[in-house]
Phi, psi and omega in degrees: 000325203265341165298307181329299149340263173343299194301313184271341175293333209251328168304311190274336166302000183256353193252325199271328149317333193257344160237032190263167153282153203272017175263337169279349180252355164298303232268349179279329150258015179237355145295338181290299200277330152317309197287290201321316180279335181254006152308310194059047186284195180294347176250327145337313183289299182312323193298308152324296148328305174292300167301335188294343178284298181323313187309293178097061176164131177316143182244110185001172178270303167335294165326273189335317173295326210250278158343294186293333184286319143002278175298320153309316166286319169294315183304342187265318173297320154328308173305304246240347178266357142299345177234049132230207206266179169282320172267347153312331160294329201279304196277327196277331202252108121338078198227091160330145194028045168307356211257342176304316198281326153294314193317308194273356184264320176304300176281020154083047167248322195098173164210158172241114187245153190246132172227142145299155191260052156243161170069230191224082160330303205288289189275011118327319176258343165291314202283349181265345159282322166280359147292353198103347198253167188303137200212102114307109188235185174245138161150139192013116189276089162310164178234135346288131186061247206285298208289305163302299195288335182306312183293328209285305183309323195277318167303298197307333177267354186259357187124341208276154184237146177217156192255120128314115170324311164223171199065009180288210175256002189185185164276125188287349170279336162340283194294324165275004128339288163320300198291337203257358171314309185270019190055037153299138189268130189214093168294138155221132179292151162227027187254303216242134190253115177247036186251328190067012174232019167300186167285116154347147143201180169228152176199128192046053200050025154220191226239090164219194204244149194218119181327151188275326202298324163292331170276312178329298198292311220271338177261330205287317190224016179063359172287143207306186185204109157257153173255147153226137194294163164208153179175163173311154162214175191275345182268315190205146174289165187215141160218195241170105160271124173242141191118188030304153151328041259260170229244164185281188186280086186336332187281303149023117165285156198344304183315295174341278184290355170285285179320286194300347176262301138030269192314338176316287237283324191287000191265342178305310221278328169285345172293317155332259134020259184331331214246334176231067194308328193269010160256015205265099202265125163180104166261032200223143205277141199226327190297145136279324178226148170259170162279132230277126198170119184289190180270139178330152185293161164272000000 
């Protein structure tokens, strides 16, 4: 009962959002993400936490507020992106040196882009599906269901062909493998690792694990490794590709050269970060050790 409940709450939320104006449903969800920063529950906290480790210093109520309005804003603009048009998608999304990623689709390579759980992913990957190009992703087998297939509908209605983490037709690094085979564009979030066989790495001077997966795809087939910044703008998300990347000393072993391209890819994505902390949503605990920082202001 209570997945159903999940499933339809997030069903009448894509419908009833999507015929608000859009000025009555900004102001509805940043009132949501106000009240959520003075509550300050556990995933608050965390997030607080979390920036405050970007920072190297607590990080202000201002921020933290500012984040949630972010984050609140990605979800209404997610919602809010099945009903529009293909140059609206096109138009809507801001994505510097964008001409890389056509460029590597163009020379029959493909790109592998490493993304942060910032700014708005979703119209990242729709404005690159409404340019024309081939687009393949991973993600995540939600629980319930119900509540998976709806996002599996909603990428899928934006252009996007997506992999399941488990349960598929194959190993998804195979099948992206396969994909990047055809000049597939193959986005992967890489800041948060949910496998627990992820890589070491360090950020922002502590110690945590980040998927194998974007270094793995870039030696297994030589197609480039991009990072791309991602953040807010008051008009539009926006992002910034950056790289190709450049690859480790091929005589190396593998393990190595996995790691060491890894570490490329978290210090491009803390660069990133750094430069926009409130659009950076991650409310979920990410350190194995954190570095030493005190706790957010009250």
């Amino acid at each position: 009962m209570r997945d159903r409940l999940v499933d339809l709450s997030y069903a009448g939320g894509w419908r009833l959002v999507r015929a608000m104006p859009h000025g009555a449903a900004s102001a509805l969800f940043r009132a949501g993400a106000d009240r959520a920063a003075g509550k300050r529950g556990p995933g608050v906290q965390r997030l607080a936490r979390n920036l405050s480790i970007v920072l190297g210093r607590p990080a202000p109520p201002e921020l933290v507020r500012a984040a949630m309005r972010s984050y609140a804003r990605y979800w209404l603009e997610a919602f809010r992106l099945p009903s529009q048009s293909p140059a609206q998608l096109r138009d809507g999304f801001r994505l510097h040196d964008f001409h890389k990623l056509a460029d590597a689709h163009a020379a029959g390579t493909g790109a592998i882009v490493a993304l942060p759980h910032a700014g708005n992913w979703d119209a990242a990957g729709a404005m690159v599906t409404a340019h024309g190009l081939p687009l393949t992703t991973v993600a995540e087998r939600l629980r319930p269901e119900g509540l998976y297939q709806r996002f599996l509908e909603f990428r899928e209605g934006l252009g996007m062909s997506i992999i399941p983490t488990v349960g598929g037709s194959g190993s998804p690094v195979d099948l992206l493998v396969e994909r990047l085979g055809q000049a597939h564009i193959v986005p992967l979030l890489a800041d948060r690792d949910l496998s627990a066989r992820g890589v070491e790495v360090e950020f922002f001077g502590g110690r945590t694990r980040m998927p194998a997966g974007p270094a793995l795809l870039a030696l297994r087939t030589g197609a480039p490794l991009f990072v791309v910044d991602m953040w807010y703008e008051p008009d539009a998300p926006c992002g910034r590709v950056v790289g190709p990347l450049p690859l480790p000393d091929p005589g190396a072993p593998l393990d190595v050269r996995v790691r060491l391209l890894t570490q490329q890819v978290a210090d491009g994505l803390a660069r990133g970060i750094a430069a926009n902390p409130a659009d950076w949503h991650m409310l979920q605990k990410l350190w194995l050790s954190e570095p030493s920082a005190a706790d957010p202001e009250e």
